[in-house]
Tab-separated table of C-alpha atoms in Angstrom:
chain	number	residue	atom	x	y	z
Y	1	MET	CA	151.572	-57.992	-128.373
Y	2	ILE	CA	149.758	-57.219	-125.111
Y	3	SER	CA	147.914	-54.420	-124.293
Y	4	HIS	CA	147.259	-52.195	-121.304
Y	5	ARG	CA	145.025	-49.146	-120.815
Y	6	GLU	CA	147.010	-45.762	-120.203
Y	7	ASN	CA	145.025	-42.389	-119.898
Y	8	ASN	CA	142.056	-43.890	-121.680
Y	9	THR	CA	144.250	-45.469	-124.496
Y	10	GLN	CA	144.749	-48.953	-125.267
Y	11	ARG	CA	148.812	-49.087	-125.608
Y	12	ILE	CA	151.490	-51.798	-125.897
Y	13	ALA	CA	152.330	-53.224	-122.788
Y	14	ALA	CA	154.733	-55.836	-124.279
Y	15	LEU	CA	155.535	-57.987	-127.312
Y	16	ASP	CA	157.156	-60.480	-128.562
Y	17	GLU	CA	160.304	-60.915	-131.347
Y	18	GLN	CA	158.177	-60.939	-134.127
Y	19	ALA	CA	156.351	-57.797	-133.166
Y	20	GLU	CA	159.947	-56.592	-132.509
Y	21	ALA	CA	160.806	-57.330	-135.927
Y	22	LEU	CA	158.332	-55.246	-137.046
Y	23	ARG	CA	159.757	-52.209	-135.510
Y	24	LEU	CA	156.757	-52.182	-132.932
Y	25	LYS	CA	157.630	-50.553	-129.299
Y	26	ARG	CA	156.287	-50.618	-126.106
Y	27	GLY	CA	154.215	-47.517	-125.174
Y	28	MET	CA	152.699	-47.484	-128.763
Y	29	GLY	CA	149.040	-46.674	-129.602
Y	30	ILE	CA	147.326	-50.105	-130.145
Y	31	ALA	CA	145.347	-48.000	-132.951
Y	32	ASP	CA	148.645	-47.117	-134.822
Y	33	ALA	CA	149.669	-50.725	-134.551
Y	34	ARG	CA	146.810	-52.048	-136.149
Y	35	ALA	CA	147.150	-49.146	-138.672
Y	36	MET	CA	150.568	-50.299	-139.640
Y	37	TYR	CA	150.038	-53.909	-139.385
Y	38	PRO	CA	146.051	-55.000	-139.308
Y	39	SER	CA	146.573	-58.493	-138.775
Y	40	VAL	CA	148.586	-57.970	-135.804
Y	41	GLU	CA	147.300	-60.123	-132.436
Y	42	VAL	CA	146.642	-58.347	-129.779
Y	43	VAL	CA	146.231	-59.915	-126.092
Y	44	GLU	CA	144.342	-57.467	-123.058
Y	45	ALA	CA	146.950	-57.667	-120.108
Y	46	GLU	CA	145.645	-59.774	-117.020
Y	47	PRO	CA	147.959	-58.173	-114.011
Y	48	ALA	CA	146.343	-60.235	-111.030
Y	49	VAL	CA	147.358	-63.046	-113.407
Y	50	ASP	CA	150.947	-61.643	-113.913
Y	51	ARG	CA	151.266	-61.218	-110.265
Y	52	SER	CA	150.271	-64.521	-109.196
Y	53	LEU	CA	152.881	-66.180	-111.861
Y	54	LEU	CA	155.586	-63.849	-110.698
Y	55	GLU	CA	155.010	-64.973	-106.915
Y	56	SER	CA	154.867	-68.440	-108.196
Y	57	LEU	CA	158.211	-68.124	-109.963
Y	58	ALA	CA	159.574	-66.265	-106.629
Y	59	ASP	CA	158.320	-69.365	-104.619
Y	60	TRP	CA	160.570	-71.541	-106.973
Y	61	CYS	CA	163.667	-69.268	-106.780
Y	62	ASP	CA	163.631	-69.966	-103.283
Y	63	ARG	CA	165.925	-73.038	-104.121
Y	64	TYR	CA	168.505	-70.670	-104.741
Y	65	THR	CA	168.210	-68.573	-102.003
Y	66	PRO	CA	165.641	-67.633	-98.973
Y	67	LEU	CA	166.349	-63.530	-100.075
Y	68	VAL	CA	163.981	-63.289	-102.995
Y	69	ALA	CA	162.299	-59.984	-103.505
Y	70	ILE	CA	159.872	-59.358	-106.270
Y	71	GLU	CA	160.946	-55.980	-108.335
Y	72	GLY	CA	158.400	-54.083	-110.241
Y	73	ALA	CA	156.075	-55.964	-112.494
Y	74	ASP	CA	158.108	-58.404	-114.202
Y	75	GLY	CA	161.489	-58.739	-112.307
Y	76	LEU	CA	162.705	-60.533	-109.275
Y	77	PHE	CA	165.846	-59.659	-107.220
Y	78	LEU	CA	168.086	-62.785	-105.727
Y	79	ASP	CA	170.438	-62.324	-102.875
Y	80	ILE	CA	172.558	-65.408	-103.350
Y	81	THR	CA	175.924	-63.670	-100.906
Y	82	GLY	CA	176.927	-67.153	-99.411
Y	83	CYS	CA	174.743	-69.131	-101.791
Y	84	ALA	CA	177.003	-69.913	-104.836
Y	85	HIS	CA	179.505	-72.448	-103.457
Y	86	LEU	CA	176.274	-74.959	-103.151
Y	87	TYR	CA	176.317	-74.900	-107.082
Y	88	ARG	CA	179.906	-75.142	-107.454
Y	89	GLY	CA	180.257	-71.169	-108.387
Y	90	GLU	CA	178.289	-68.146	-109.248
Y	91	ARG	CA	178.491	-69.019	-113.443
Y	92	GLN	CA	176.811	-72.598	-112.690
Y	93	MET	CA	174.144	-71.216	-110.550
Y	94	LEU	CA	173.303	-68.611	-113.231
Y	95	ASP	CA	173.329	-71.139	-116.114
Y	96	ASP	CA	171.428	-73.550	-113.634
Y	97	LEU	CA	168.422	-70.803	-113.210
Y	98	LEU	CA	168.523	-70.117	-116.745
Y	99	VAL	CA	168.168	-73.837	-118.075
Y	100	ARG	CA	165.521	-74.638	-115.354
Y	101	LEU	CA	163.455	-71.553	-116.398
Y	102	PHE	CA	163.788	-72.093	-120.247
Y	103	GLY	CA	162.708	-75.740	-119.552
Y	104	GLN	CA	159.458	-74.572	-117.930
Y	105	GLY	CA	158.953	-72.168	-120.795
Y	106	PHE	CA	159.887	-68.673	-119.949
Y	107	HIS	CA	162.386	-66.899	-121.798
Y	108	THR	CA	164.231	-65.257	-118.991
Y	109	ARG	CA	166.977	-62.657	-118.869
Y	110	ALA	CA	169.774	-62.543	-115.768
Y	111	GLY	CA	172.440	-60.651	-114.392
Y	112	LEU	CA	174.748	-61.058	-111.580
Y	113	ALA	CA	176.427	-58.375	-109.951
Y	114	SER	CA	178.239	-57.109	-106.873
Y	115	THR	CA	175.004	-54.401	-106.736
Y	116	ALA	CA	171.667	-54.831	-107.147
Y	117	GLY	CA	171.385	-51.831	-109.638
Y	118	ALA	CA	174.399	-53.098	-111.862
Y	119	ALA	CA	172.432	-56.831	-111.658
Y	120	TRP	CA	169.450	-55.125	-112.588
Y	121	ALA	CA	170.839	-52.889	-115.633
Y	122	ALA	CA	173.074	-56.184	-117.056
Y	123	ALA	CA	169.609	-58.244	-117.124
Y	124	ARG	CA	167.524	-55.713	-118.867
Y	125	PHE	CA	170.523	-54.471	-121.438
Y	126	LEU	CA	172.511	-57.447	-121.748
Y	127	GLY	CA	170.477	-60.485	-121.522
Y	128	ALA	CA	172.683	-62.379	-119.370
Y	129	GLY	CA	176.122	-62.004	-117.804
Y	130	ILE	CA	178.225	-61.809	-114.546
Y	131	VAL	CA	179.837	-57.992	-113.845
Y	132	GLU	CA	183.057	-58.648	-111.642
Y	133	PRO	CA	183.243	-56.218	-108.627
Y	134	GLY	CA	184.597	-52.933	-109.464
Y	135	LYS	CA	183.225	-52.944	-112.976
Y	136	GLU	CA	179.745	-51.681	-112.439
Y	137	GLU	CA	180.703	-48.175	-114.035
Y	138	GLU	CA	182.566	-49.773	-117.151
Y	139	LEU	CA	179.295	-51.979	-117.163
Y	140	LEU	CA	176.633	-48.763	-116.816
Y	141	ALA	CA	178.824	-45.729	-118.799
Y	142	PRO	CA	177.331	-46.697	-122.818
Y	143	LEU	CA	173.931	-47.842	-121.455
Y	144	PRO	CA	171.074	-45.486	-121.611
Y	145	LEU	CA	169.537	-43.550	-118.432
Y	146	SER	CA	166.384	-46.224	-118.189
Y	147	ALA	CA	169.516	-48.551	-116.645
Y	148	LEU	CA	169.826	-46.415	-113.897
Y	149	ARG	CA	166.239	-46.761	-112.807
Y	150	ILE	CA	164.786	-43.291	-112.532
Y	151	GLU	CA	161.635	-41.927	-112.590
Y	152	PRO	CA	160.581	-41.006	-116.524
Y	153	ALA	CA	160.405	-37.271	-115.911
Y	154	VAL	CA	163.959	-37.108	-114.559
Y	155	ARG	CA	164.924	-39.211	-117.752
Y	156	ILE	CA	163.147	-36.603	-119.930
Y	157	GLY	CA	164.709	-34.112	-118.171
Y	158	LEU	CA	168.436	-35.247	-118.442
Y	159	GLU	CA	167.940	-36.146	-122.193
Y	160	SER	CA	166.704	-32.356	-122.948
Y	161	VAL	CA	169.648	-30.892	-121.496
Y	162	GLY	CA	171.929	-33.790	-123.493
Y	163	LEU	CA	172.733	-36.055	-120.943
Y	164	ARG	CA	171.349	-39.266	-122.607
Y	165	THR	CA	173.741	-41.869	-121.260
Y	166	ALA	CA	174.444	-43.123	-117.703
Y	167	GLY	CA	178.252	-42.299	-118.398
Y	168	ALA	CA	177.175	-38.696	-119.173
Y	169	VAL	CA	175.774	-38.393	-115.909
Y	170	MET	CA	178.256	-39.925	-114.197
Y	171	SER	CA	180.564	-37.290	-115.500
Y	172	ALA	CA	178.601	-34.254	-114.812
Y	173	PRO	CA	179.153	-32.250	-111.732
Y	174	ARG	CA	176.787	-33.763	-108.806
Y	175	ALA	CA	175.960	-30.432	-106.919
Y	176	PRO	CA	173.826	-29.186	-110.411
Y	177	LEU	CA	172.536	-32.670	-110.889
Y	178	ALA	CA	170.909	-32.785	-107.010
Y	179	ARG	CA	169.764	-29.309	-107.418
Y	180	ARG	CA	167.745	-29.509	-110.693
Y	181	PHE	CA	166.491	-33.375	-110.912
Y	182	GLY	CA	166.476	-34.107	-107.235
Y	183	LYS	CA	168.470	-36.468	-104.875
Y	184	GLN	CA	166.733	-39.538	-106.075
Y	185	LEU	CA	169.287	-39.355	-109.323
Y	186	LEU	CA	172.674	-39.535	-107.389
Y	187	LEU	CA	170.941	-42.181	-104.837
Y	188	ARG	CA	170.468	-44.507	-107.846
Y	189	LEU	CA	173.645	-43.922	-109.421
Y	190	ASP	CA	175.505	-44.579	-105.836
Y	191	GLN	CA	173.162	-47.662	-105.382
Y	192	ALA	CA	174.332	-49.120	-108.790
Y	193	LEU	CA	178.022	-48.225	-108.476
Y	194	GLY	CA	178.417	-49.728	-104.597
Y	195	ARG	CA	178.916	-46.377	-102.958
Y	196	ILE	CA	175.759	-46.699	-101.160
Y	197	GLU	CA	174.239	-50.046	-99.911
Y	198	GLU	CA	171.149	-51.105	-101.441
Y	199	ALA	CA	169.098	-53.578	-99.125
Y	200	ILE	CA	166.872	-56.141	-100.629
Y	201	SER	CA	163.380	-57.034	-98.563
Y	202	PRO	CA	162.307	-60.704	-99.261
Y	203	ARG	CA	159.314	-61.509	-99.684
Y	204	LEU	CA	159.141	-64.209	-96.647
Y	205	PRO	CA	160.899	-64.352	-93.557
Y	206	VAL	CA	164.373	-65.878	-93.582
Y	207	PRO	CA	164.322	-69.296	-91.715
Y	208	ALA	CA	167.288	-69.239	-88.939
Y	209	LEU	CA	168.154	-72.653	-90.266
Y	210	SER	CA	167.377	-75.075	-93.126
Y	211	VAL	CA	168.541	-78.140	-94.741
Y	212	GLU	CA	167.568	-79.750	-97.809
Y	213	ARG	CA	168.022	-82.912	-99.957
Y	214	GLN	CA	167.932	-82.747	-103.545
Y	215	PHE	CA	167.466	-86.017	-105.568
Y	216	ALA	CA	168.695	-87.488	-108.822
Y	217	GLU	CA	164.888	-88.720	-109.517
Y	218	PRO	CA	161.832	-87.096	-108.357
Y	219	ILE	CA	160.230	-88.911	-105.495
Y	220	MET	CA	156.013	-88.977	-105.659
Y	221	GLN	CA	155.144	-90.942	-102.514
Y	222	THR	CA	153.646	-89.220	-99.441
Y	223	GLU	CA	155.807	-92.214	-97.477
Y	224	ASP	CA	159.172	-91.141	-99.051
Y	225	ILE	CA	158.592	-87.467	-97.280
Y	226	LYS	CA	157.666	-88.849	-93.903
Y	227	THR	CA	160.826	-91.368	-93.849
Y	228	LEU	CA	163.000	-88.323	-95.154
Y	229	THR	CA	161.795	-86.034	-92.589
Y	230	PRO	CA	163.339	-87.365	-89.111
Y	231	LEU	CA	166.989	-87.744	-91.830
Y	232	LEU	CA	166.509	-84.022	-92.509
Y	233	ALA	CA	165.772	-83.331	-88.457
Y	234	ALA	CA	169.054	-85.010	-87.712
Y	235	THR	CA	171.038	-82.804	-89.407
Y	236	LEU	CA	169.011	-79.889	-88.128
Y	237	LYS	CA	169.729	-81.093	-84.711
Y	238	LYS	CA	173.012	-80.487	-85.021
Y	239	ASP	CA	173.091	-77.098	-85.805
Y	240	LEU	CA	170.284	-76.027	-83.060
Y	241	GLU	CA	172.529	-77.972	-80.652
Y	242	ARG	CA	175.603	-75.688	-81.281
Y	243	ARG	CA	173.153	-73.070	-81.162
Y	244	GLY	CA	171.673	-74.046	-77.983
Y	245	GLU	CA	168.522	-73.559	-79.501
Y	246	GLY	CA	165.156	-75.234	-80.172
Y	247	ALA	CA	162.555	-74.722	-83.131
Y	248	ARG	CA	159.474	-73.234	-82.295
Y	249	VAL	CA	157.807	-73.127	-85.904
Y	250	LEU	CA	159.051	-75.818	-88.598
Y	251	GLN	CA	158.313	-75.720	-92.594
Y	252	LEU	CA	159.075	-78.406	-94.882
Y	253	ALA	CA	159.284	-77.130	-98.647
Y	254	LEU	CA	158.735	-79.700	-101.197
Y	255	PHE	CA	159.996	-78.203	-104.500
Y	256	ARG	CA	158.294	-79.674	-107.535
Y	257	VAL	CA	159.824	-80.901	-110.988
Y	258	ASP	CA	157.567	-78.251	-112.568
Y	259	GLY	CA	158.322	-75.503	-110.393
Y	260	ALA	CA	155.224	-75.697	-108.116
Y	261	VAL	CA	156.505	-75.008	-104.327
Y	262	CYS	CA	154.106	-76.862	-101.290
Y	263	ARG	CA	154.966	-75.805	-97.942
Y	264	ILE	CA	154.000	-77.451	-94.654
Y	265	VAL	CA	154.510	-75.651	-91.410
Y	266	ILE	CA	153.864	-77.088	-87.922
Y	267	GLY	CA	154.259	-75.302	-84.487
Y	268	THR	CA	155.618	-76.845	-81.345
Y	269	SER	CA	154.489	-75.828	-77.582
Y	270	ARG	CA	158.118	-75.963	-76.664
Y	271	PRO	CA	161.638	-75.816	-78.151
Y	272	LEU	CA	161.994	-79.346	-80.079
Y	273	ARG	CA	164.992	-80.604	-81.993
Y	274	GLU	CA	164.755	-84.363	-81.506
Y	275	PRO	CA	164.304	-86.186	-84.836
Y	276	SER	CA	161.969	-88.685	-83.668
Y	277	LEU	CA	159.600	-86.309	-82.459
Y	278	ILE	CA	159.762	-83.686	-85.404
Y	279	GLY	CA	159.275	-86.357	-87.863
Y	280	ARG	CA	156.190	-87.867	-85.845
Y	281	LEU	CA	154.994	-84.176	-85.836
Y	282	PHE	CA	155.014	-83.990	-89.816
Y	283	GLN	CA	153.760	-87.687	-90.297
Y	284	GLU	CA	150.482	-86.216	-88.701
Y	285	LYS	CA	150.359	-83.200	-90.409
Y	286	LEU	CA	151.479	-84.992	-93.668
Y	287	THR	CA	148.641	-87.257	-92.941
Y	288	ALA	CA	145.869	-84.451	-92.361
Y	289	VAL	CA	147.246	-82.605	-95.958
Y	290	GLU	CA	148.093	-85.710	-97.865
Y	291	SER	CA	144.633	-85.217	-100.332
Y	292	ASP	CA	145.834	-81.529	-100.804
Y	293	ILE	CA	149.232	-82.419	-102.022
Y	294	ASP	CA	149.677	-82.627	-105.674
Y	295	ALA	CA	152.975	-84.382	-106.063
Y	296	GLY	CA	152.641	-83.669	-110.169
Y	297	TYR	CA	155.779	-85.328	-111.926
Y	298	GLY	CA	157.571	-85.588	-108.411
Y	299	PHE	CA	159.328	-83.193	-105.864
Y	300	GLU	CA	163.304	-83.021	-106.714
Y	301	LEU	CA	164.130	-80.997	-103.590
Y	302	VAL	CA	162.926	-81.229	-100.190
Y	303	ARG	CA	164.029	-78.336	-97.491
Y	304	LEU	CA	163.421	-78.505	-93.682
Y	305	SER	CA	163.806	-75.082	-92.198
Y	306	ALA	CA	163.357	-73.764	-88.859
Y	307	LEU	CA	161.233	-70.356	-89.183
Y	308	ALA	CA	161.687	-69.540	-85.214
Y	309	VAL	CA	163.707	-70.748	-82.579
Y	310	ALA	CA	164.026	-70.250	-79.120
Y	311	HIS	CA	166.461	-71.111	-76.185
Y	312	PHE	CA	166.602	-75.140	-75.623
Y	313	ASP	CA	166.985	-75.779	-71.630
Y	314	MET	CA	168.738	-79.350	-70.998
Y	315	GLN	CA	166.860	-81.324	-68.796
Y	316	GLN	CA	168.178	-84.198	-66.576
Y	317	THR	CA	166.969	-88.211	-67.616
Y	318	ASP	CA	166.443	-90.980	-65.574
Y	319	LEU	CA	168.008	-94.431	-65.642
Y	320	ASP	CA	165.562	-95.368	-68.567
Y	321	GLY	CA	166.797	-92.325	-70.646
Y	322	ASP	CA	163.623	-90.699	-70.196
Y	323	VAL	CA	162.847	-86.734	-69.047
Y	324	GLY	CA	160.030	-88.169	-66.749
Y	325	HIS	CA	157.885	-85.236	-66.999
Y	326	ALA	CA	154.035	-85.028	-67.376
Y	327	GLY	CA	154.552	-81.752	-68.643
Y	328	GLU	CA	156.643	-82.951	-71.484
Y	329	ALA	CA	154.366	-85.703	-72.616
Y	330	LEU	CA	151.118	-83.386	-72.560
Y	331	ALA	CA	152.813	-80.915	-74.600
Y	332	ILE	CA	154.146	-83.950	-77.468
Y	333	PHE	CA	150.462	-85.036	-77.365
Y	334	ALA	CA	148.818	-81.421	-77.899
Y	335	ASP	CA	151.497	-80.900	-80.706
Y	336	ARG	CA	150.360	-84.153	-82.651
Y	337	VAL	CA	146.706	-83.119	-82.251
Y	338	ARG	CA	147.435	-79.665	-83.393
Y	339	ALA	CA	149.153	-80.901	-86.664
Y	340	ARG	CA	146.426	-83.206	-87.440
Y	341	LEU	CA	143.426	-81.140	-86.897
Y	342	GLY	CA	144.797	-77.379	-86.963
Y	343	GLU	CA	145.903	-74.830	-84.417
Y	344	GLN	CA	142.487	-74.399	-82.551
Y	345	ALA	CA	142.236	-78.260	-81.648
Y	346	VAL	CA	143.957	-78.057	-78.373
Y	347	MET	CA	142.851	-75.065	-76.343
Y	348	LYS	CA	144.190	-74.075	-72.753
Y	349	PRO	CA	142.527	-72.195	-70.058
Y	350	VAL	CA	144.717	-69.127	-68.727
Y	351	PRO	CA	143.405	-67.379	-65.628
Y	352	VAL	CA	143.645	-63.500	-66.358
Y	353	GLU	CA	142.625	-60.450	-63.719
Y	354	SER	CA	138.552	-60.319	-63.361
Y	355	HIS	CA	136.783	-61.245	-60.493
Y	356	ILE	CA	133.651	-61.778	-63.000
Y	357	PRO	CA	133.873	-65.655	-63.147
Y	358	GLU	CA	132.982	-65.862	-66.839
Y	359	ARG	CA	135.822	-63.684	-67.548
Y	360	SER	CA	138.627	-64.556	-65.346
Y	361	ILE	CA	139.524	-67.594	-67.808
Y	362	ILE	CA	140.273	-66.965	-71.503
Y	363	MET	CA	141.198	-70.033	-73.845
Y	364	VAL	CA	144.236	-69.776	-75.950
Y	365	PRO	CA	145.851	-72.386	-78.495
Y	366	PHE	CA	147.959	-74.804	-76.280
Y	367	ALA	CA	151.101	-73.344	-78.007
Y	368	GLU	CA	150.385	-69.541	-76.823
Y	369	ALA	CA	149.576	-70.747	-73.299
Y	370	PRO	CA	151.598	-68.170	-71.126
Y	371	GLY	CA	153.399	-69.277	-67.771
Y	372	LYS	CA	153.108	-67.493	-64.870
Y	373	GLY	CA	153.659	-63.881	-64.958
Y	374	ASP	CA	153.590	-63.848	-68.782
Y	375	LEU	CA	150.939	-61.925	-70.594
Y	376	ALA	CA	147.537	-63.294	-71.947
Y	377	LYS	CA	146.124	-61.710	-74.973
Y	378	GLY	CA	147.276	-58.269	-73.298
Y	379	ARG	CA	145.801	-58.972	-69.829
Y	380	GLN	CA	148.188	-59.745	-66.788
Y	381	VAL	CA	148.294	-63.388	-65.806
Y	382	ALA	CA	146.212	-63.498	-62.301
Y	383	PRO	CA	147.627	-65.311	-59.166
Y	384	TRP	CA	145.629	-68.307	-57.985
Y	385	ASP	CA	144.193	-67.140	-54.906
Y	386	LEU	CA	143.709	-69.847	-52.384
Y	387	SER	CA	141.508	-67.963	-50.181
Y	388	ARG	CA	138.935	-67.556	-52.752
Y	389	PRO	CA	135.507	-69.651	-52.097
Y	390	GLU	CA	135.199	-73.045	-53.927
Y	391	ARG	CA	134.459	-72.646	-57.592
Y	392	PRO	CA	132.310	-75.447	-59.630
Y	393	PHE	CA	134.127	-78.216	-61.403
Y	394	ARG	CA	132.182	-77.219	-64.777
Y	395	LEU	CA	131.761	-73.421	-65.392
Y	396	PHE	CA	129.081	-72.208	-67.976
Y	397	ARG	CA	130.097	-69.973	-70.994
Y	398	HIS	CA	127.323	-68.234	-70.701
Y	399	PRO	CA	124.779	-68.386	-67.430
Y	400	GLU	CA	121.520	-70.117	-68.406
Y	401	PRO	CA	118.277	-68.400	-66.997
Y	402	VAL	CA	116.754	-70.197	-63.994
Y	403	GLU	CA	112.863	-70.020	-62.991
Y	404	VAL	CA	113.009	-69.509	-58.742
Y	405	ALA	CA	109.574	-70.629	-57.245
Y	406	ALA	CA	110.466	-69.527	-53.475
Y	407	ALA	CA	113.526	-67.857	-52.099
Y	408	GLU	CA	114.044	-66.284	-48.788
Y	409	ILE	CA	113.848	-62.419	-49.073
Y	410	PRO	CA	115.964	-60.278	-49.059
Y	411	GLU	CA	119.247	-62.431	-49.344
Y	412	GLY	CA	118.403	-66.051	-48.952
Y	413	PRO	CA	119.020	-68.649	-51.398
Y	414	PRO	CA	116.114	-70.179	-53.294
Y	415	ILE	CA	113.959	-72.818	-52.064
Y	416	TYR	CA	112.967	-74.406	-55.210
Y	417	PHE	CA	114.050	-73.765	-58.755
Y	418	ARG	CA	113.263	-74.646	-62.137
Y	419	TRP	CA	116.218	-75.187	-64.792
Y	420	ARG	CA	115.960	-77.415	-67.937
Y	421	ARG	CA	112.475	-78.311	-67.303
Y	422	VAL	CA	113.317	-79.933	-64.162
Y	423	ILE	CA	112.414	-78.831	-60.494
Y	424	HIS	CA	115.089	-78.751	-57.939
Y	425	LYS	CA	114.377	-78.756	-54.212
Y	426	VAL	CA	117.256	-76.751	-52.239
Y	427	THR	CA	118.026	-78.842	-49.035
Y	428	ARG	CA	121.532	-77.404	-48.163
Y	429	SER	CA	123.101	-74.007	-49.386
Y	430	GLU	CA	126.062	-71.674	-48.516
Y	431	GLY	CA	126.400	-68.154	-49.190
Y	432	PRO	CA	125.905	-65.460	-50.513
Y	433	GLU	CA	129.411	-64.575	-52.007
Y	434	ARG	CA	128.559	-61.105	-53.667
Y	435	ILE	CA	130.503	-60.139	-56.776
Y	436	ALA	CA	130.544	-56.593	-57.862
Y	437	PRO	CA	130.063	-55.801	-61.271
Y	438	GLU	CA	133.060	-54.114	-63.189
Y	439	TRP	CA	132.218	-50.504	-63.440
Y	440	TRP	CA	134.847	-49.786	-66.088
Y	441	LEU	CA	132.911	-52.257	-68.367
Y	442	GLU	CA	129.544	-52.226	-67.458
Y	443	GLY	CA	128.927	-48.963	-66.054
Y	444	LYS	CA	128.237	-47.771	-61.927
Y	445	ASP	CA	124.489	-48.916	-62.550
Y	446	ALA	CA	124.964	-52.432	-63.295
Y	447	PRO	CA	123.461	-55.029	-60.550
Y	448	THR	CA	125.385	-56.985	-58.262
Y	449	ARG	CA	125.542	-60.463	-58.321
Y	450	ASP	CA	124.781	-62.877	-55.184
Y	451	TYR	CA	126.325	-66.712	-55.996
Y	452	PHE	CA	124.918	-69.816	-53.654
Y	453	ARG	CA	126.142	-73.068	-53.597
Y	454	VAL	CA	123.020	-75.390	-53.330
Y	455	GLU	CA	122.542	-78.931	-52.936
Y	456	ASP	CA	119.192	-80.775	-53.981
Y	457	GLY	CA	117.543	-83.951	-52.470
Y	458	ASP	CA	119.811	-86.183	-54.659
Y	459	GLY	CA	122.889	-84.821	-53.728
Y	460	ARG	CA	123.576	-82.846	-56.900
Y	461	ARG	CA	125.444	-79.481	-56.301
Y	462	TYR	CA	124.901	-76.088	-58.287
Y	463	TRP	CA	126.198	-72.957	-58.418
Y	464	LEU	CA	123.570	-70.221	-58.762
Y	465	TYR	CA	123.464	-66.452	-58.665
Y	466	ARG	CA	121.091	-63.731	-58.055
Y	467	GLN	CA	121.424	-60.474	-60.550
Y	468	GLY	CA	120.123	-57.855	-58.586
Y	469	LEU	CA	118.837	-57.027	-55.027
Y	470	TYR	CA	115.032	-57.318	-53.991
Y	471	GLY	CA	113.616	-53.787	-53.262
Y	472	ALA	CA	116.638	-51.911	-54.704
Y	473	SER	CA	114.717	-51.047	-57.711
Y	474	GLN	CA	111.448	-51.867	-59.559
Y	475	ASP	CA	112.981	-54.678	-61.724
Y	476	THR	CA	112.846	-58.220	-60.045
Y	477	PRO	CA	115.916	-59.648	-59.566
Y	478	ARG	CA	116.601	-62.429	-61.811
Y	479	TRP	CA	118.461	-66.120	-61.204
Y	480	PHE	CA	120.885	-67.953	-63.114
Y	481	MET	CA	122.745	-71.049	-63.165
Y	482	HIS	CA	126.751	-70.760	-63.754
Y	483	GLY	CA	128.335	-73.852	-62.957
Y	484	ILE	CA	128.080	-77.433	-61.648
Y	485	PHE	CA	129.773	-78.922	-59.017
Y	486	ALA	CA	131.367	-82.670	-59.498
């Protein structure tokens, strides 16, 4: 038996067939059960472990349908609409599911019906079976009120007035039932009978497109998966071409013989549907995570899914069959690096609306970099201003303090400055270029910046700025190095 604590009392949460044969029931106190049978074995429930196991079973059930939802603490809903033909019918699919779960050591009950409520009742009160469309009322009529998935308080109230079966509730007047027991009772009844549609919310996003390959003998080598991926991508390409789309996020799901599922996801910086390129990206990803993939006794099913798609723009190729666009080669290179090293491996600078130099650029992952006029991190992309003064080739993320030995007061450039323990003499300078602070971020009393482009005796050019003005306050202005010109 498995026990759990309820209202400071240990009660039976689940029990096996031997315990049921002793006429022990769920909800009975552990003390009462041990008083009747002192030798009974009791194990404390572990809800977190049970939930993890249920989620792993939900992952495994993705082989039958992408619409898998967790129901309660011990059940799953599978919406197999449009999937049964892949197993030559509903009966064959149900038998395949039960046989595979039995082989993994699970004692499973399953029901199949045109409504979620009827399937739930068939699984829990009939053990296994298929309810024909239109036979839902015939199925539910002799079953107890628990088959309607109603709250315990409502069930106890119905039993107190003599309504002990679902058939008795269905034959009773609806208006008095709604007034006394609430609308939820009639809602559950109508959902089970198919009068009101009941939506099932899948636990994972449903892929736009999927292709898969089953094997008579499980595969175990990563090289076999790398070889198979372009073949699956070639099948996926036909559906993408028919829809005029390309994949932006792809997932490779590896279903192991013992039920474990390994999912590998890659993203692309542009819509993609070329099998060779998709295969190359997954090769990079598989190489990076190869040590984390446990094949166990092998993979019996491999599925390639397009989790996100976008419109695919056809481009004219040259006589060699190449597009000849530098941006395409860069995108492919970035995607391969990201697949091997992660999303943050390749970043792209994006201009935003700010005249403070260190705020005018943000770094975003390559695939998320917007085009002109797009939004970047919630801020509008700023147009490139050709009239703006020259900016350094290398801009420091954080300005570095500089010691100025002498400067032309009040608004001139420095004559000597010390930076990184080296003293530089300024031979040429341009400026100042005054940049006022953003008062809505730093406050109206924040000091201004005067930027200078200076050159030392060795021809090295720097971008310095003075924070504050001489004589404007009691604080002495400070100097900073913000960038280096090529």
